[in-house]
Short mmCIF file of C-alpha atoms and ligand atoms in Angstrom, two decimals:
data_model
loop_
_atom_site.label_atom_id
_atom_site.label_comp_id
_atom_site.label_asym_id
_atom_site.label_seq_id
_atom_site.Cartn_x
_atom_site.Cartn_y
_atom_site.Cartn_z
CA MET G 1 -30.73 24.21 -15.12
CA SER G 2 -31.04 27.47 -16.80
CA VAL G 3 -32.64 30.85 -15.61
CA LEU G 4 -32.40 33.88 -17.91
CA ALA G 5 -33.60 37.39 -17.04
CA VAL G 6 -35.15 39.81 -19.53
CA VAL G 7 -34.42 43.36 -18.32
CA GLY G 8 -35.61 46.80 -19.27
CA ALA G 9 -32.36 48.88 -19.68
CA GLN G 10 -33.97 52.09 -19.94
CA TRP G 11 -37.04 53.80 -18.53
CA GLY G 12 -39.55 51.06 -19.54
CA ASP G 13 -41.37 50.09 -22.57
CA GLU G 14 -38.21 48.97 -24.32
CA GLY G 15 -40.01 45.83 -25.91
CA LYS G 16 -39.61 43.44 -22.90
CA GLY G 17 -43.01 41.72 -23.56
CA LYS G 18 -42.02 41.17 -27.19
CA ILE G 19 -38.47 39.73 -26.36
CA THR G 20 -40.01 37.71 -23.43
CA ASP G 21 -42.54 36.05 -25.66
CA TRP G 22 -39.91 35.16 -28.24
CA LEU G 23 -37.46 33.76 -25.76
CA ALA G 24 -40.37 31.99 -23.96
CA GLY G 25 -40.23 29.51 -26.82
CA ASP G 26 -37.22 27.89 -25.20
CA VAL G 27 -38.42 27.70 -21.48
CA GLY G 28 -41.07 25.99 -19.48
CA THR G 29 -41.64 28.80 -16.92
CA VAL G 30 -41.94 32.66 -17.23
CA VAL G 31 -41.93 34.58 -13.91
CA ARG G 32 -42.74 38.24 -13.18
CA GLY G 33 -40.94 39.13 -9.79
CA GLN G 34 -41.84 42.74 -9.33
CA GLY G 35 -44.33 45.55 -10.45
CA GLY G 36 -47.99 45.31 -10.99
CA SER G 37 -50.45 46.69 -13.42
CA ASN G 38 -48.42 49.83 -13.92
CA ALA G 39 -46.61 47.55 -16.61
CA GLY G 40 -47.99 47.27 -20.05
CA HIS G 41 -46.40 44.54 -22.25
CA THR G 42 -47.57 44.20 -25.93
CA VAL G 43 -46.90 40.99 -27.86
CA VAL G 44 -47.98 40.73 -31.45
CA ILE G 45 -48.21 37.28 -32.72
CA ASP G 46 -49.32 36.96 -36.50
CA GLY G 47 -50.65 40.42 -36.46
CA GLU G 48 -52.70 39.96 -33.29
CA SER G 49 -51.92 42.31 -30.50
CA HIS G 50 -52.22 41.29 -26.80
CA LYS G 51 -51.76 43.85 -24.15
CA LEU G 52 -50.58 42.38 -20.73
CA HIS G 53 -50.38 44.43 -17.55
CA LEU G 54 -50.07 41.73 -14.76
CA LEU G 55 -49.94 38.38 -16.46
CA PRO G 56 -46.41 37.36 -17.45
CA SER G 57 -45.96 37.40 -21.20
CA GLY G 58 -45.22 33.75 -21.45
CA ILE G 59 -48.84 32.87 -20.66
CA LEU G 60 -49.34 33.41 -24.54
CA ARG G 61 -47.33 30.20 -25.01
CA SER G 62 -49.51 27.16 -24.53
CA GLU G 63 -46.66 25.10 -23.04
CA VAL G 64 -45.31 27.65 -20.49
CA LEU G 65 -46.36 27.90 -16.71
CA ALA G 66 -46.74 31.71 -15.95
CA ILE G 67 -45.92 32.71 -12.35
CA ALA G 68 -46.71 36.01 -10.55
CA GLY G 69 -44.02 36.08 -7.75
CA ALA G 70 -43.91 37.13 -4.19
CA GLY G 71 -42.32 40.44 -5.11
CA MET G 72 -45.52 41.59 -7.23
CA VAL G 73 -48.38 43.72 -6.22
CA ILE G 74 -51.61 42.28 -7.78
CA ASP G 75 -54.78 43.94 -8.36
CA PRO G 76 -57.18 41.09 -8.71
CA GLU G 77 -59.86 43.03 -10.42
CA GLN G 78 -57.20 43.82 -13.34
CA LEU G 79 -55.97 40.20 -13.18
CA LEU G 80 -59.45 38.68 -13.75
CA VAL G 81 -60.11 41.11 -16.66
CA GLU G 82 -56.88 39.78 -18.20
CA LEU G 83 -57.57 36.20 -17.76
CA GLU G 84 -60.95 36.62 -19.13
CA GLN G 85 -59.51 38.25 -22.33
CA LEU G 86 -57.24 35.51 -22.70
CA GLY G 87 -59.95 32.78 -22.43
CA ASP G 88 -59.58 30.60 -19.44
CA SER G 89 -55.99 30.45 -18.93
CA ARG G 90 -56.05 29.95 -15.13
CA GLY G 91 -54.62 26.63 -15.20
CA LYS G 92 -51.42 27.95 -16.69
CA LEU G 93 -51.03 30.68 -13.91
CA LEU G 94 -49.71 30.48 -10.52
CA ILE G 95 -49.78 33.31 -8.22
CA SER G 96 -47.52 33.61 -5.16
CA GLU G 97 -49.38 33.56 -1.83
CA ARG G 98 -46.96 36.07 -0.75
CA ALA G 99 -47.47 38.58 -3.45
CA HIS G 100 -49.28 41.91 -2.21
CA VAL G 101 -52.95 42.82 -3.11
CA VAL G 102 -53.66 46.17 -4.62
CA MET G 103 -56.89 47.13 -2.98
CA PRO G 104 -59.29 49.75 -4.41
CA TYR G 105 -57.98 52.26 -1.75
CA HIS G 106 -54.60 51.99 -3.13
CA ARG G 107 -55.75 53.46 -6.35
CA LEU G 108 -57.51 56.35 -4.61
CA LEU G 109 -54.43 57.03 -2.60
CA ASP G 110 -52.06 56.92 -5.72
CA GLY G 111 -54.19 59.72 -7.16
CA ALA G 112 -54.57 61.85 -4.04
CA GLU G 113 -50.71 61.45 -3.45
CA GLU G 114 -49.69 62.39 -6.92
CA ARG G 115 -51.99 65.54 -6.87
CA ALA G 116 -50.32 66.41 -3.46
CA LYS G 117 -46.88 66.26 -4.84
CA GLU G 118 -47.56 69.00 -7.50
CA GLY G 119 -43.97 69.53 -9.24
CA GLY G 120 -42.60 66.41 -7.61
CA ALA G 121 -45.32 63.86 -9.01
CA ALA G 122 -43.89 60.83 -10.90
CA GLY G 123 -46.76 60.74 -13.36
CA THR G 124 -47.98 57.35 -12.26
CA PRO G 125 -50.72 55.73 -14.17
CA GLY G 126 -52.74 55.65 -10.89
CA LYS G 127 -52.77 51.91 -10.46
CA GLY G 128 -52.20 52.13 -6.84
CA ILE G 129 -48.63 50.57 -7.17
CA GLY G 130 -46.77 52.95 -4.71
CA PRO G 131 -49.35 52.96 -1.88
CA ALA G 132 -49.61 49.20 -2.18
CA TYR G 133 -45.80 48.85 -1.83
CA GLY G 134 -45.99 51.45 0.88
CA ASP G 135 -48.33 49.23 2.74
CA ARG G 136 -46.21 46.21 2.22
CA ALA G 137 -43.19 48.07 3.86
CA THR G 138 -45.25 49.57 6.76
CA ARG G 139 -46.74 46.01 7.13
CA PHE G 140 -50.14 47.16 6.66
CA GLY G 141 -50.30 45.02 3.56
CA ILE G 142 -52.72 42.25 2.60
CA ARG G 143 -51.27 39.30 0.73
CA MET G 144 -52.72 37.00 -1.92
CA GLY G 145 -52.75 34.30 0.65
CA ASP G 146 -54.67 36.28 3.14
CA LEU G 147 -57.56 36.19 0.66
CA LEU G 148 -57.88 32.56 1.45
CA GLU G 149 -58.09 33.02 5.33
CA PRO G 150 -61.33 34.75 6.31
CA GLN G 151 -60.16 35.62 9.85
CA THR G 152 -56.82 36.94 8.70
CA LEU G 153 -58.41 38.96 6.06
CA ARG G 154 -60.77 40.54 8.40
CA GLU G 155 -58.06 41.42 10.95
CA ARG G 156 -55.84 42.95 8.22
CA LEU G 157 -58.67 45.20 7.03
CA GLU G 158 -59.68 46.17 10.44
CA ARG G 159 -56.22 47.56 10.98
CA VAL G 160 -55.52 49.10 7.55
CA VAL G 161 -58.98 50.62 6.78
CA PRO G 162 -59.07 53.33 9.63
CA ARG G 163 -55.47 54.42 8.83
CA THR G 164 -56.20 54.61 4.96
CA GLN G 165 -59.45 56.56 5.57
CA ALA G 166 -57.64 58.92 7.63
CA LEU G 167 -55.08 59.50 4.99
CA LEU G 168 -57.76 60.05 2.38
CA ASP G 169 -59.39 62.47 4.77
CA TYR G 170 -56.00 64.30 5.03
CA TYR G 171 -55.91 64.61 1.35
CA GLY G 172 -59.60 65.67 1.28
CA THR G 173 -60.69 63.01 -1.36
CA GLY G 174 -64.23 62.79 0.09
CA ASP G 175 -64.05 58.86 -0.44
CA ARG G 176 -65.60 56.68 2.23
CA LEU G 177 -64.30 53.17 2.75
CA GLU G 178 -66.64 50.51 3.93
CA LEU G 179 -64.95 47.62 5.56
CA GLU G 180 -67.64 45.10 5.04
CA GLN G 181 -67.65 45.97 1.37
CA LEU G 182 -63.95 45.68 0.98
CA TYR G 183 -64.07 42.37 2.76
CA ASP G 184 -66.72 40.90 0.61
CA LEU G 185 -64.91 42.08 -2.58
CA ALA G 186 -61.44 40.64 -1.27
CA ALA G 187 -62.83 37.41 -0.26
CA SER G 188 -64.69 37.03 -3.60
CA TRP G 189 -61.37 37.44 -5.41
CA GLY G 190 -59.91 34.63 -2.75
CA ALA G 191 -62.74 32.29 -3.93
CA THR G 192 -62.21 32.91 -7.56
CA LEU G 193 -58.41 32.64 -7.65
CA GLU G 194 -57.96 29.92 -5.08
CA SER G 195 -56.85 27.14 -7.16
CA SER G 196 -54.16 29.45 -8.80
CA ILE G 197 -52.63 30.81 -5.42
CA GLY G 198 -49.58 28.84 -4.09
CA ASN G 199 -45.98 28.73 -3.38
CA ALA G 200 -44.31 30.18 -6.34
CA SER G 201 -40.58 29.93 -5.02
CA LEU G 202 -41.11 26.18 -4.76
CA ALA G 203 -42.71 25.76 -8.21
CA ILE G 204 -39.95 27.44 -9.78
CA ALA G 205 -37.20 25.39 -7.94
CA GLU G 206 -39.06 22.18 -9.09
CA ARG G 207 -39.26 23.45 -12.72
CA LEU G 208 -35.68 24.64 -13.29
CA ASP G 209 -34.47 21.90 -15.33
CA ARG G 210 -37.15 23.02 -18.12
CA GLY G 211 -35.67 26.65 -18.08
CA VAL G 212 -37.08 29.55 -16.33
CA LEU G 213 -37.41 33.21 -17.65
CA LEU G 214 -37.58 36.07 -15.43
CA GLU G 215 -39.66 38.77 -17.21
CA GLY G 216 -38.69 42.22 -16.14
CA ALA G 217 -41.34 44.99 -15.73
CA GLN G 218 -40.49 48.66 -15.82
CA GLY G 219 -36.83 49.65 -16.58
CA VAL G 220 -33.57 50.10 -14.58
CA HIS G 221 -33.79 53.90 -14.51
CA ILE G 222 -36.99 53.90 -12.69
CA ASP G 223 -35.60 51.49 -10.00
CA ILE G 224 -36.46 52.57 -6.51
CA ASP G 225 -32.85 52.53 -5.41
CA HIS G 226 -30.95 53.28 -8.52
CA GLY G 227 -33.36 55.20 -10.77
CA ILE G 228 -34.35 58.84 -11.18
CA TYR G 229 -35.83 59.16 -7.48
CA PRO G 230 -38.46 60.45 -7.04
CA PHE G 231 -39.70 59.79 -10.42
CA VAL G 232 -39.48 56.23 -10.13
CA THR G 233 -41.55 53.08 -9.60
CA SER G 234 -41.57 51.24 -6.11
CA SER G 235 -39.77 48.04 -7.02
CA SER G 236 -36.31 47.02 -8.45
CA PRO G 237 -36.45 46.11 -12.00
CA THR G 238 -32.80 44.64 -12.09
CA PRO G 239 -31.91 40.88 -12.11
CA ALA G 240 -31.37 41.13 -8.32
CA GLY G 241 -34.68 42.57 -7.80
CA MET G 242 -36.32 40.00 -10.09
CA ALA G 243 -34.60 37.06 -8.40
CA GLN G 244 -35.62 38.40 -5.03
CA GLY G 245 -39.26 38.84 -6.17
CA ALA G 246 -39.45 35.61 -7.85
CA GLY G 247 -37.96 33.69 -4.94
CA ILE G 248 -34.77 32.23 -6.49
CA ALA G 249 -31.22 32.67 -5.51
CA PRO G 250 -29.66 35.37 -7.66
CA GLY G 251 -26.58 33.12 -8.59
CA LEU G 252 -28.84 30.88 -10.68
CA ILE G 253 -29.32 33.46 -13.29
CA GLU G 254 -27.06 32.44 -16.14
CA ARG G 255 -27.97 34.97 -18.78
CA VAL G 256 -29.02 38.50 -18.51
CA VAL G 257 -30.83 39.99 -21.62
CA GLY G 258 -30.74 43.87 -21.45
CA VAL G 259 -33.65 45.17 -23.72
CA THR G 260 -32.90 48.47 -25.12
CA LYS G 261 -34.59 50.63 -27.82
CA ALA G 262 -32.40 52.14 -30.45
CA TYR G 263 -33.45 55.35 -28.94
CA VAL G 264 -35.09 56.34 -25.71
CA THR G 265 -38.66 56.88 -24.57
CA ARG G 266 -40.13 57.92 -21.09
CA VAL G 267 -43.67 58.16 -19.88
CA GLY G 268 -43.82 60.42 -16.68
CA THR G 269 -42.14 63.17 -15.36
CA GLY G 270 -38.28 64.10 -14.61
CA PRO G 271 -35.36 65.26 -16.40
CA PHE G 272 -34.63 63.59 -19.74
CA PRO G 273 -31.30 64.77 -21.24
CA THR G 274 -31.58 63.67 -24.74
CA GLU G 275 -35.35 64.59 -25.16
CA LEU G 276 -36.22 65.80 -28.64
CA GLU G 277 -39.16 68.24 -28.82
CA ASP G 278 -38.90 68.55 -32.62
CA ALA G 279 -39.56 66.89 -35.74
CA THR G 280 -37.12 63.92 -34.83
CA GLY G 281 -38.98 63.29 -31.57
CA GLU G 282 -42.37 63.43 -33.62
CA HIS G 283 -40.84 60.93 -36.10
CA MET G 284 -39.89 58.45 -33.32
CA ARG G 285 -43.38 58.79 -31.63
CA ASP G 286 -45.33 58.37 -34.95
CA VAL G 287 -43.33 55.74 -36.55
CA GLY G 288 -42.62 53.84 -33.32
CA GLY G 289 -46.24 54.17 -31.94
CA GLU G 290 -44.92 55.64 -28.63
CA PHE G 291 -48.17 55.96 -26.64
CA GLY G 292 -48.31 54.22 -23.47
CA THR G 293 -49.81 50.71 -23.26
CA THR G 294 -51.44 51.34 -20.04
CA THR G 295 -52.56 54.79 -20.28
CA GLY G 296 -52.44 55.76 -23.99
CA ARG G 297 -50.27 58.83 -22.95
CA PRO G 298 -47.71 60.06 -25.62
CA ARG G 299 -44.36 59.04 -24.70
CA ARG G 300 -41.40 61.45 -24.48
CA CYS G 301 -38.71 60.56 -27.08
CA GLY G 302 -35.06 61.17 -27.61
CA TRP G 303 -31.72 59.85 -28.81
CA LEU G 304 -30.00 56.85 -27.37
CA ASP G 305 -28.06 57.60 -24.32
CA MET G 306 -24.97 55.55 -23.44
CA VAL G 307 -24.53 57.14 -20.15
CA MET G 308 -27.79 55.63 -19.08
CA LEU G 309 -27.06 52.14 -20.49
CA GLU G 310 -23.52 52.16 -18.76
CA HIS G 311 -25.30 52.77 -15.47
CA SER G 312 -27.83 49.95 -16.42
CA GLN G 313 -24.89 47.61 -17.22
CA ARG G 314 -23.23 48.21 -13.94
CA LEU G 315 -26.32 47.19 -12.03
CA CYS G 316 -27.41 44.42 -14.39
CA GLY G 317 -24.42 42.84 -15.83
CA PHE G 318 -26.02 42.14 -19.17
CA SER G 319 -24.63 39.05 -20.96
CA GLU G 320 -26.26 40.28 -24.16
CA LEU G 321 -28.51 43.07 -25.54
CA ALA G 322 -31.70 42.72 -27.40
CA ILE G 323 -32.03 45.93 -29.50
CA THR G 324 -35.51 47.01 -30.49
CA LYS G 325 -37.27 49.38 -32.79
CA LEU G 326 -34.48 49.42 -35.30
CA ASP G 327 -36.98 50.12 -37.86
CA VAL G 328 -38.32 53.22 -36.33
CA LEU G 329 -35.14 55.06 -36.93
CA GLY G 330 -35.22 54.06 -40.75
CA GLY G 331 -35.41 57.02 -42.91
CA LEU G 332 -33.42 59.60 -40.66
CA ASP G 333 -30.24 61.01 -42.33
CA GLU G 334 -28.34 61.01 -39.12
CA ILE G 335 -28.51 59.09 -35.82
CA GLN G 336 -27.13 60.82 -32.74
CA VAL G 337 -25.92 58.92 -29.65
CA CYS G 338 -25.24 60.59 -26.43
CA THR G 339 -21.89 59.52 -25.00
CA ALA G 340 -21.46 61.98 -22.02
CA TYR G 341 -23.06 65.01 -20.61
CA GLU G 342 -21.95 68.66 -20.47
CA THR G 343 -22.87 70.53 -17.17
CA PRO G 344 -22.24 73.99 -15.62
CA HIS G 345 -19.72 72.03 -13.39
CA GLY G 346 -17.88 70.45 -16.31
CA ARG G 347 -17.98 67.10 -18.18
CA LEU G 348 -20.02 64.23 -16.75
CA GLU G 349 -19.41 60.60 -17.52
CA HIS G 350 -21.56 58.85 -14.99
CA PHE G 351 -25.39 59.17 -14.52
CA PRO G 352 -25.99 61.44 -11.58
CA ALA G 353 -28.12 60.79 -8.53
CA SER G 354 -29.15 64.44 -8.30
CA MET G 355 -32.11 65.44 -10.28
CA THR G 356 -30.96 69.14 -10.14
CA LEU G 357 -27.61 68.09 -11.75
CA LEU G 358 -29.57 65.70 -14.34
CA ALA G 359 -31.67 68.58 -15.36
CA GLU G 360 -28.71 70.62 -16.03
CA CYS G 361 -27.00 68.00 -18.28
CA THR G 362 -26.58 68.66 -22.08
CA PRO G 363 -25.96 65.63 -24.10
CA ILE G 364 -22.52 65.41 -25.88
CA TYR G 365 -23.35 63.40 -29.15
CA GLU G 366 -21.50 61.39 -31.65
CA THR G 367 -23.30 61.24 -35.04
CA LEU G 368 -23.57 58.17 -37.06
CA ALA G 369 -25.18 57.70 -40.43
CA GLY G 370 -28.84 56.99 -40.71
CA TRP G 371 -30.21 54.00 -42.75
CA PRO G 372 -33.12 53.74 -45.16
CA ALA G 373 -36.75 53.13 -44.26
CA LEU G 374 -37.43 49.66 -45.00
CA SER G 375 -40.68 47.78 -45.22
CA PRO G 376 -41.60 44.97 -42.79
CA ALA G 377 -40.88 42.64 -45.64
CA GLU G 378 -37.69 44.32 -46.53
CA TRP G 379 -36.32 43.98 -43.12
CA GLN G 380 -37.31 40.40 -42.92
CA ALA G 381 -35.64 39.60 -46.29
CA ALA G 382 -32.42 41.42 -45.14
CA ALA G 383 -32.47 39.62 -41.86
CA ALA G 384 -32.99 36.21 -43.37
CA ALA G 385 -30.24 36.96 -45.93
CA GLY G 386 -27.78 38.39 -43.17
CA SER G 387 -27.60 41.54 -45.16
CA LEU G 388 -28.93 44.37 -42.97
CA PRO G 389 -27.96 47.96 -44.19
CA ALA G 390 -24.31 48.66 -43.32
CA GLU G 391 -25.39 51.73 -41.38
CA VAL G 392 -27.42 49.38 -39.01
CA ASN G 393 -24.42 47.11 -38.48
CA ASP G 394 -22.35 50.28 -37.70
CA PHE G 395 -24.92 51.46 -35.10
CA ILE G 396 -25.01 48.13 -33.46
CA THR G 397 -21.23 47.94 -33.41
CA PHE G 398 -20.95 51.41 -31.93
CA LEU G 399 -23.43 50.46 -29.24
CA THR G 400 -22.05 47.04 -28.29
CA SER G 401 -18.41 47.75 -28.41
CA ARG G 402 -19.09 50.79 -26.18
CA LEU G 403 -20.93 48.99 -23.66
CA GLY G 404 -18.74 45.84 -24.05
CA VAL G 405 -21.91 43.57 -24.42
CA PRO G 406 -22.72 41.68 -27.56
CA ALA G 407 -25.98 42.09 -29.23
CA GLY G 408 -28.00 38.76 -28.92
CA LEU G 409 -31.36 39.70 -30.63
CA LEU G 410 -32.39 42.58 -32.87
CA SER G 411 -35.97 43.44 -33.40
CA PHE G 412 -37.34 45.38 -36.41
CA GLY G 413 -41.04 45.31 -36.01
CA PRO G 414 -43.68 44.54 -33.30
CA ASP G 415 -44.48 41.04 -34.63
CA ARG G 416 -43.06 37.93 -33.06
CA GLU G 417 -41.41 37.14 -36.52
CA ALA G 418 -39.67 40.56 -36.80
CA THR G 419 -36.73 39.35 -34.58
CA LEU G 420 -33.26 38.31 -35.57
CA ARG G 421 -31.12 35.96 -33.39
CA LEU G 422 -27.53 36.85 -33.58
CA ARG G 423 -25.97 34.47 -31.05
P1 LIG Z 501 -42.54 46.74 -22.65
O1 LIG Z 501 -43.13 47.49 -21.64
O2 LIG Z 501 -41.03 46.76 -22.49
O3 LIG Z 501 -42.92 45.33 -22.92
O4 LIG Z 501 -42.75 47.47 -24.13
P2 LIG Z 501 -44.25 47.85 -24.54
O5 LIG Z 501 -44.97 46.97 -25.04
O6 LIG Z 501 -44.93 48.72 -23.48
O7 LIG Z 501 -43.85 49.01 -25.63
C1 LIG Z 501 -42.94 48.58 -26.69
C2 LIG Z 501 -44.02 48.73 -28.02
O8 LIG Z 501 -43.22 48.69 -29.08
C3 LIG Z 501 -45.07 47.74 -28.17
O9 LIG Z 501 -46.22 48.42 -28.77
C4 LIG Z 501 -44.53 46.73 -29.25
O10 LIG Z 501 -45.58 46.07 -29.97
C5 LIG Z 501 -43.63 47.50 -29.94
N1 LIG Z 501 -42.39 47.07 -30.51
C6 LIG Z 501 -41.54 46.03 -29.81
N2 LIG Z 501 -40.54 46.02 -30.53
C7 LIG Z 501 -40.44 46.70 -31.70
C8 LIG Z 501 -39.78 46.87 -32.90
O11 LIG Z 501 -38.71 46.36 -32.97
N3 LIG Z 501 -40.25 47.81 -33.84
C9 LIG Z 501 -41.40 48.40 -33.70
N4 LIG Z 501 -41.95 49.19 -34.61
N5 LIG Z 501 -42.14 48.21 -32.60
C10 LIG Z 501 -41.84 47.30 -31.65
P1 LIG Z 502 -43.37 48.54 -18.35
O1 LIG Z 502 -43.18 47.28 -17.70
C1 LIG Z 502 -42.69 52.90 -18.34
C2 LIG Z 502 -43.64 54.92 -14.57
C3 LIG Z 502 -44.81 55.84 -14.57
C4 LIG Z 502 -44.41 56.82 -13.51
C5 LIG Z 502 -43.42 56.02 -12.57
C6 LIG Z 502 -44.18 55.66 -11.21
O2 LIG Z 502 -44.50 48.78 -19.34
O3 LIG Z 502 -42.02 49.00 -19.02
P2 LIG Z 502 -45.89 53.80 -10.65
O4 LIG Z 502 -47.25 53.46 -11.30
O5 LIG Z 502 -44.96 52.68 -10.88
O6 LIG Z 502 -45.92 54.18 -9.33
O7 LIG Z 502 -45.38 55.07 -11.49
O8 LIG Z 502 -43.11 54.92 -13.11
N1 LIG Z 502 -43.73 53.54 -14.93
C7 LIG Z 502 -43.46 53.14 -16.26
N2 LIG Z 502 -43.02 53.83 -17.32
N3 LIG Z 502 -43.14 51.68 -18.45
C8 LIG Z 502 -43.60 51.01 -17.36
O9 LIG Z 502 -43.76 49.61 -17.31
C9 LIG Z 502 -43.82 51.77 -16.11
N4 LIG Z 502 -44.23 51.35 -14.84
C10 LIG Z 502 -44.28 52.45 -14.21
O10 LIG Z 502 -45.16 56.33 -15.80
O11 LIG Z 502 -43.55 57.87 -14.19
MG1 LIG Z 503 -44.76 48.92 -21.46
#
């Protein structure tokens, strides 16, 4: 019986998809417990790139059952596109009957509400995630299982459509919701996906002996409770949130892999203390291909921030780290790592809740030696021979000893093979 969780330790896009795919070779089941198509997970296998938004990355392994858990919000339109792209993988997917449905009006509301917030907008990709979780919390939501019950589906829509129409009118979007059209669309999703909808929690419990991997979406610092509110997502990308969303007892998680880039990126708005708006930031964006998987937006880039990671460690209890994108820093003379913040009110060692205070934080850096730019083949050879550049080892020692968490995996390229297991 073994459950492991793969968690994004920063602001998302740490390489969770790649690490999940790699570790999924050891398990029978991969579960996503939270988030929706706001996630974008890229997995590269033998040079071929797969971009997944809703489907758990484990679906790329033929022997794995992929499960979309109760805590997810699922846009069936997007799900069907992804299934189509993969060929008919539906036999390998189970969707919780309790997961909530992202309806077309959630996307409309997402756009309208972001526009209404002006300076306070989170910079969402407009996938309807916040409004879908909002309807879940106010009990106006529609669940995947409701798509299979015509009477329930109709009753739910009769309740939610007039309210949503009033909200859209309030925002002046000019959109008109047609209940019958929405009913037909939702019922057709139910008919298409019926054989894939079921009891996810039970299925996981029955498959524990073959190993279960919980695949995180988003990152700890955009957690609804513990992230940079209000620039956050609407779910909890922590092991606790993932267990809750999957429908398993949190105590079953034996291993928590915290995925962190060797630097930091952010899509979306909000204060970002170590952000680099200079040639080094450009280097990270260009060499790291830091453009959003979901939107193509350029990601904001900056130095690794230990204050952030210490906050993540407190919430997640990582048993090991997977450190990604080590290749991207190759060729820089020096590497900076932020270890505390200077503020007008004094030195700060802990990540603040106040966005006003975070915006006033200036990083205090320690400077480490950079390492040479290596080709993919050179990284591969160095990893195979156990002879990574000394500066890489020094960087990893600095990070892991400060955090008190060992490195379990190192990643030095997008491809599945560009991975080194240390433990
Ligand atoms: P996720 O959301 O955490 O799964 O991460 P994304 O897939 O959104 O973003 C990570 C990006 O970096 C993807 O394009 C990956 O293919 C790529 N990637 C992952 N690990 C590495 C690595 O070690 N080096 C490089 N150069 N790219 C990587
Ligand atoms: P993965 O799984 C990076 C960000 C959005 C926005 C905020 C709220 O690929 O790491 P939402 O649509 O969730 O209401 O948007 O959260 N965001 C992400 N940023 N990676 C993600 O997922 C993200 N999912 C949401 O950019 O700032
Ligand atoms: Mg991503």
